Amino acid sequence: MAAPSAEQQNGQSDESDLQSPISTNDEDSETGSGDGALPDYVVDLIEKEIGGDLKSLKKVSSLLEKLTAENKLLEEQVLTVSSSVPLRVSAALSAAEESRVSLEGLLQRERVLSNTLIQHLQGAQPWADSLGRTLEQLDNTEKHMKYLQCVSRIEELSDSIQQCLMTNSIWEAVVAVGSMASLDVGLKQSGCSHLQAFLRDTLHFWHKIIKDRLAGDFEELLIQLHWPFISPPTQSLSPPANAQELHSQLELLVAQLLSLQTSYPSPQYRLPPTTPLSLPVQIMLLPLSKRFRYHFTGNRQTNSLNKPEWFLTQVLMWMANSSNFMEEKIQPILDRNGANVNAKVELCRGLLTLAQEKLVSDAPRLLYDDALFCHLVDEILQFERELRTTHSYPSTLPGALHVLLDEVVLQKWLTVERKMAIEKVDAMLSAEGAWSSQYKDISDMDELKAPDCAETFMTLLLVITDRYRALPCPRAQLRFLALQRELVDDFRIRLTQVMKEESRNPLGARYCAILNAANYISTVLGDWGDNVFFLQLQQSAVALGEEELLGPLGVTESGRLASLEGSLFEGLLGLLERLRGDMLGRLLEAVMRDVQKKAQPYCRDRWLSLPSQCDQATMSLSSLACPLMQCLRDHLLQLQQMLCLPLFQMGWQDLAERLDLFLYQNVILYNHFNEGGAAQLQFDMTRNLFPLFGHYCKRPENFFKHVKEACVILCLNVGSALLLRDVLRQGQQPSPVTALNELGVYRLAPCDVLILLNLRASWPGK
């Protein structure tokens, strides 16, 4: 055996191996069997168990015994496994052979059964063919029987209906008609077209006969009840003697008509909604329909194209006259019979259909006459308001305005609106009082000082809004909104043209009126941008993608409009704001030119030779400043009278800032000041100039920061001025900005303050 010889070899060479150098590199381990070197795992074992200490060699014997025992155990395990493997392999082969034999037996049985089954099927095929033909004959016979049963059922129901009508048993006849209608529904998927046609013809036949009989009885009863109410009904002092009998007959006939319609509805009127009118209401509409067609069709004098209000008013009158009867007499019967309809609304629907058909017929004939077409539109709008408010017609149902949504009619309406609006704008701008305010003598109502032309123009736009507001189609409403935007832009261009003519006199009344007009239109459009109606139109425009109205928008702009951050009037507001800014700027430039002219002597005053404050009993306004102050006061009063309050607020603030820079650059920086000159300048500014603007705000000095801070620097005593100059020149602690802030100087920079300090003439040694 190999193991014992290996152990003996290891035992004989233990000492020599321990004394020889140990190699642990990969090359030595790979070639150890060839060059006599020990494998790495043997070296690791010896290093672990014995180490490099020679005294530990006594462990060699115990290690050898341990390894010998492990080697023997491994040999026994190998022998056991090698002896058991052949037995398992043999058993597996035997089982596989048995399975193969069993499978071959099963396959043989399957072939035998398959051949037997084929022979059986071949023998049974004639029987199956014969049975199939018999079943097919039975199926055809069953279909024929069912067909004949349906025909028999139809004839049975038809005979039953005839018998019921002969005996005046209307309820039973209505029930039979309902059964016949149910049979018709059941035959829809049968494919028996001839049978269905026969059934429907029969159903229509009996339905018409029953309806005609009930309609005749119902019409006779309505006559006794004085229907229709052509004029407002009058309250009789005592009810008729047979009132109870009439009411019972009314309830019976209405219930029978409802049941007949429920069993087989047969709409007569062509209405926009798909739901047909209630059958009792259809019959009640017949006399009204006859009257309507008699008066408003053909060559009757009442059928006039230029008087659409005649037939529209007549329809509204019939609705009003019949309202109480429908609510008090018909509605309770409908409720008791489970009819989920409103009697008054049903009658209004039927009458509205008459008006719609008449409008559809007349509208195309008026497209070439603007005056008559406008009159028709006005009457339709008025009719719609009366219908929705006075008669509480539901907003979910279409009214007369749907006639105006026809593309040809709608385009004509837009064209006429544009034409008439432009004509009115031309007339209002050429009117004598176009640029004066009609509320100029009423201070409480004239805050915006809008000229008459601007106010009339915005009223015109508001009227257009009221006219198309009720349209049920957002896309049509957006087309009118686009027209309004076009009209506003046209009016802005007209204002610009008139402004250019008046630009030679920017302080004139007409120029200021144009400025007020631009501001008024901008203010109203801003308010419209927050109006619920226009916000809804804005959402509709974004949803419908109206590029004509919105223009090419990016994702950000569309998102702003969709989130209601922007407005449909943003572009117009921007143009009006630019016009307003340009005009206000020209106006203030004209004021400043006049002020600068008056201020020239004041700019060249003898600031170096003025007496000090101690040498004067009292300080007074410089004589050279009087023309400047008077001119400024007159212009402020003039602007306050001619400009509206928002414009005047912007105007005087802008004027104050312009004047602040002018005085700073042309009076202060242009001159040198002794102590008296600085005190006089401060007195003129703080006690005279600033109070001129004190009428319009609490702290006017905040609008003259350059002048106010320059006066502070010029009026410092000599010691403070020297100390401040040193701080500004050295730039050390405290910092120049901090030092200036302590003096109340925030606008002027340190370099500007140094320039002002150099303008002082009262320095030591000078």
CSV table of C-alpha atoms in Angstrom, one decimal, residues 470-689:
chain,number,residue,atom,x,y,z
A,470,ALA,CA,-74.9,83.1,-22.9
A,471,LEU,CA,-73.6,81.1,-25.9
A,472,PRO,CA,-73.4,77.4,-25.0
A,473,CYS,CA,-70.2,76.8,-27.1
A,474,PRO,CA,-66.8,77.9,-25.6
A,475,ARG,CA,-65.2,77.9,-29.1
A,476,ALA,CA,-67.8,80.4,-30.3
A,477,GLN,CA,-67.3,82.6,-27.2
A,478,LEU,CA,-63.6,82.6,-27.9
A,479,ARG,CA,-64.2,83.9,-31.4
A,480,PHE,CA,-66.0,86.9,-29.9
A,481,LEU,CA,-63.2,87.4,-27.4
A,482,ALA,CA,-60.7,87.5,-30.3
A,483,LEU,CA,-62.9,90.2,-31.9
A,484,GLN,CA,-62.9,92.2,-28.6
A,485,ARG,CA,-59.1,92.0,-28.5
A,486,GLU,CA,-58.9,93.2,-32.1
A,487,LEU,CA,-61.2,96.2,-31.3
A,488,VAL,CA,-59.1,97.1,-28.3
A,489,ASP,CA,-55.9,97.1,-30.3
A,490,ASP,CA,-57.5,99.2,-33.0
A,491,PHE,CA,-58.6,101.7,-30.4
A,492,ARG,CA,-55.1,101.8,-29.0
A,493,ILE,CA,-53.7,102.6,-32.4
A,494,ARG,CA,-56.3,105.4,-32.8
A,495,LEU,CA,-55.2,106.8,-29.4
A,496,THR,CA,-51.6,106.7,-30.6
A,497,GLN,CA,-52.4,108.6,-33.7
A,498,VAL,CA,-54.3,111.3,-31.9
A,499,MET,CA,-51.5,111.5,-29.3
A,500,LYS,CA,-48.9,112.1,-32.0
A,501,GLU,CA,-51.1,115.0,-33.3
A,502,GLU,CA,-51.2,116.4,-29.7
A,503,SER,CA,-47.6,115.7,-28.8
A,504,ARG,CA,-46.7,119.4,-29.6
A,505,ASN,CA,-48.6,120.4,-26.5
A,506,PRO,CA,-48.2,117.6,-24.0
A,507,LEU,CA,-49.5,119.9,-21.2
A,508,GLY,CA,-52.8,120.4,-23.0
A,509,ALA,CA,-56.2,119.0,-21.9
A,510,ARG,CA,-56.6,116.7,-24.9
A,511,TYR,CA,-53.2,115.1,-24.4
A,512,CYS,CA,-53.9,114.4,-20.8
A,513,ALA,CA,-57.4,113.0,-21.8
A,514,ILE,CA,-55.7,110.6,-24.1
A,515,LEU,CA,-53.4,109.5,-21.3
A,516,ASN,CA,-56.4,109.0,-19.0
A,517,ALA,CA,-58.1,107.0,-21.7
A,518,ALA,CA,-55.2,104.6,-22.0
A,519,ASN,CA,-55.0,104.2,-18.3
A,520,TYR,CA,-58.8,103.6,-18.0
A,521,ILE,CA,-58.8,100.9,-20.7
A,522,SER,CA,-55.8,99.2,-19.1
A,523,THR,CA,-57.5,99.3,-15.7
A,524,VAL,CA,-60.7,97.8,-17.0
A,525,LEU,CA,-58.9,95.1,-18.9
A,526,GLY,CA,-56.9,94.2,-15.8
A,527,ASP,CA,-60.1,93.8,-13.9
A,528,TRP,CA,-61.5,91.6,-16.7
A,529,GLY,CA,-58.5,89.4,-16.5
A,530,ASP,CA,-59.6,88.4,-12.9
A,531,ASN,CA,-63.2,88.0,-13.8
A,532,VAL,CA,-64.6,84.5,-13.5
A,533,PHE,CA,-66.1,84.5,-17.0
A,534,PHE,CA,-62.9,85.4,-18.7
A,535,LEU,CA,-60.9,83.0,-16.5
A,536,GLN,CA,-63.2,80.2,-17.7
A,537,LEU,CA,-62.6,81.3,-21.3
A,538,GLN,CA,-58.9,81.3,-20.6
A,539,GLN,CA,-59.1,77.7,-19.4
A,540,SER,CA,-61.2,76.8,-22.5
A,541,ALA,CA,-58.7,78.5,-24.8
A,542,VAL,CA,-55.8,76.5,-23.4
A,543,ALA,CA,-57.8,73.2,-23.5
A,544,LEU,CA,-58.9,73.8,-27.1
A,545,GLY,CA,-55.5,75.1,-28.2
A,546,GLU,CA,-56.8,78.3,-29.8
A,547,GLU,CA,-53.6,79.5,-31.5
A,548,GLU,CA,-55.4,82.4,-33.1
A,549,LEU,CA,-56.2,83.8,-29.7
A,550,LEU,CA,-53.2,82.6,-27.7
A,551,GLY,CA,-50.6,82.7,-30.4
A,552,PRO,CA,-47.6,80.3,-30.5
A,553,LEU,CA,-47.0,79.5,-26.9
A,554,GLY,CA,-44.2,77.5,-25.3
A,555,VAL,CA,-44.7,75.1,-22.5
A,556,THR,CA,-44.0,77.7,-19.9
A,557,GLU,CA,-46.5,80.2,-21.3
A,558,SER,CA,-49.2,77.6,-21.7
A,559,GLY,CA,-48.6,76.4,-18.1
A,560,ARG,CA,-48.9,80.0,-16.8
A,561,LEU,CA,-52.3,80.5,-18.6
A,562,ALA,CA,-53.5,77.1,-17.5
A,563,SER,CA,-52.7,77.8,-13.9
A,564,LEU,CA,-54.4,81.2,-14.2
A,565,GLU,CA,-51.2,83.1,-13.5
A,566,GLY,CA,-51.4,85.0,-16.8
A,567,SER,CA,-54.3,86.6,-18.6
A,568,LEU,CA,-55.7,86.6,-22.1
A,569,PHE,CA,-55.2,90.4,-22.1
A,570,GLU,CA,-51.5,90.4,-21.2
A,571,GLY,CA,-50.4,91.4,-24.7
A,572,LEU,CA,-52.8,94.3,-24.9
A,573,LEU,CA,-52.0,95.4,-21.4
A,574,GLY,CA,-48.3,95.5,-22.3
A,575,LEU,CA,-48.9,97.7,-25.3
A,576,LEU,CA,-51.2,100.0,-23.3
A,577,GLU,CA,-48.6,100.2,-20.5
A,578,ARG,CA,-46.0,101.2,-23.1
A,579,LEU,CA,-48.2,103.9,-24.5
A,580,ARG,CA,-49.1,105.2,-21.0
A,581,GLY,CA,-45.4,105.2,-20.0
A,582,ASP,CA,-44.3,107.1,-23.2
A,583,MET,CA,-47.0,109.7,-22.8
A,584,LEU,CA,-46.4,110.3,-19.1
A,585,GLY,CA,-42.7,110.5,-19.8
A,586,ARG,CA,-43.2,113.2,-22.5
A,587,LEU,CA,-45.6,115.1,-20.2
A,588,LEU,CA,-43.0,115.1,-17.4
A,589,GLU,CA,-40.3,116.2,-19.8
A,590,ALA,CA,-42.3,119.2,-20.8
A,591,VAL,CA,-42.9,120.0,-17.1
A,592,MET,CA,-39.1,119.7,-16.4
A,593,ARG,CA,-38.2,121.9,-19.3
A,594,ASP,CA,-40.4,124.7,-17.9
A,595,VAL,CA,-39.0,124.1,-14.4
A,596,GLN,CA,-35.4,124.1,-15.5
A,597,LYS,CA,-36.0,127.3,-17.4
A,598,LYS,CA,-37.3,129.0,-14.2
A,599,ALA,CA,-34.5,127.5,-12.1
A,600,GLN,CA,-31.6,128.9,-14.1
A,601,PRO,CA,-31.2,132.1,-12.0
A,602,TYR,CA,-31.4,130.0,-8.9
A,603,CYS,CA,-28.6,127.7,-10.2
A,604,ARG,CA,-26.3,130.8,-10.5
A,605,ASP,CA,-27.1,132.4,-7.2
A,606,ARG,CA,-24.2,133.8,-5.1
A,607,TRP,CA,-23.9,130.9,-2.7
A,608,LEU,CA,-20.4,131.8,-1.6
A,609,SER,CA,-21.3,135.3,-0.5
A,610,LEU,CA,-24.6,134.8,1.3
A,611,PRO,CA,-24.8,136.0,4.9
A,612,SER,CA,-24.7,133.4,7.6
A,613,GLN,CA,-27.8,132.4,9.5
A,614,CYS,CA,-26.5,134.2,12.6
A,615,ASP,CA,-26.5,137.5,10.7
A,616,GLN,CA,-30.2,137.2,9.7
A,617,ALA,CA,-33.2,137.8,12.0
A,618,THR,CA,-35.3,135.2,10.2
A,619,MET,CA,-34.7,132.9,7.3
A,620,SER,CA,-36.9,133.4,4.2
A,621,LEU,CA,-37.2,131.9,0.8
A,622,SER,CA,-34.5,132.9,-1.6
A,623,SER,CA,-35.8,135.5,-4.1
A,624,LEU,CA,-34.4,133.6,-7.0
A,625,ALA,CA,-36.2,130.4,-6.0
A,626,CYS,CA,-39.7,132.1,-6.1
A,627,PRO,CA,-40.2,131.6,-9.9
A,628,LEU,CA,-39.1,127.9,-9.6
A,629,MET,CA,-41.4,127.2,-6.7
A,630,GLN,CA,-44.4,129.0,-8.3
A,631,CYS,CA,-43.9,127.2,-11.6
A,632,LEU,CA,-43.6,123.8,-9.8
A,633,ARG,CA,-46.7,124.5,-7.7
A,634,ASP,CA,-48.8,125.5,-10.8
A,635,HIS,CA,-47.8,122.4,-12.7
A,636,LEU,CA,-48.6,120.1,-9.8
A,637,LEU,CA,-52.0,121.7,-9.5
A,638,GLN,CA,-52.5,121.4,-13.2
A,639,LEU,CA,-51.5,117.8,-13.3
A,640,GLN,CA,-53.7,117.0,-10.3
A,641,GLN,CA,-56.7,118.5,-12.1
A,642,MET,CA,-56.1,116.9,-15.5
A,643,LEU,CA,-54.8,113.4,-14.6
A,644,CYS,CA,-56.6,110.6,-12.9
A,645,LEU,CA,-55.4,109.8,-9.4
A,646,PRO,CA,-53.3,106.7,-10.3
A,647,LEU,CA,-51.5,108.6,-13.1
A,648,PHE,CA,-51.0,111.7,-10.9
A,649,GLN,CA,-49.5,109.5,-8.2
A,650,MET,CA,-47.0,108.1,-10.6
A,651,GLY,CA,-46.4,111.5,-12.2
A,652,TRP,CA,-45.6,113.6,-9.1
A,653,GLN,CA,-43.3,110.8,-7.8
A,654,ASP,CA,-41.4,110.6,-11.1
A,655,LEU,CA,-41.3,114.4,-11.2
A,656,ALA,CA,-39.9,114.6,-7.7
A,657,GLU,CA,-37.1,112.1,-8.6
A,658,ARG,CA,-36.2,114.1,-11.8
A,659,LEU,CA,-36.2,117.3,-9.9
A,660,ASP,CA,-34.0,115.8,-7.2
A,661,LEU,CA,-31.3,114.9,-9.7
A,662,PHE,CA,-31.6,118.2,-11.5
A,663,LEU,CA,-31.1,120.2,-8.3
A,664,TYR,CA,-28.3,118.0,-7.1
A,665,GLN,CA,-26.4,118.2,-10.4
A,666,ASN,CA,-27.2,121.8,-11.5
A,667,VAL,CA,-27.4,123.6,-8.1
A,668,ILE,CA,-25.4,121.7,-5.6
A,669,LEU,CA,-22.5,120.2,-7.6
A,670,TYR,CA,-22.3,123.3,-9.8
A,671,ASN,CA,-21.6,125.8,-7.0
A,672,HIS,CA,-19.5,126.3,-3.8
A,673,PHE,CA,-21.2,127.1,-0.5
A,674,ASN,CA,-20.2,129.1,2.5
A,675,GLU,CA,-22.0,128.6,5.8
A,676,GLY,CA,-24.8,131.0,4.8
A,677,GLY,CA,-25.2,129.5,1.4
A,678,ALA,CA,-25.6,126.0,2.7
A,679,ALA,CA,-28.1,127.2,5.3
A,680,GLN,CA,-30.1,129.0,2.7
A,681,LEU,CA,-30.1,126.0,0.4
A,682,GLN,CA,-31.3,123.8,3.2
A,683,PHE,CA,-34.1,126.2,4.2
A,684,ASP,CA,-35.3,126.5,0.5
A,685,MET,CA,-35.4,122.8,0.2
A,686,THR,CA,-36.8,121.6,3.5
A,687,ARG,CA,-39.2,124.5,4.3
A,688,ASN,CA,-40.4,125.3,0.7
A,689,LEU,CA,-39.7,122.6,-1.9
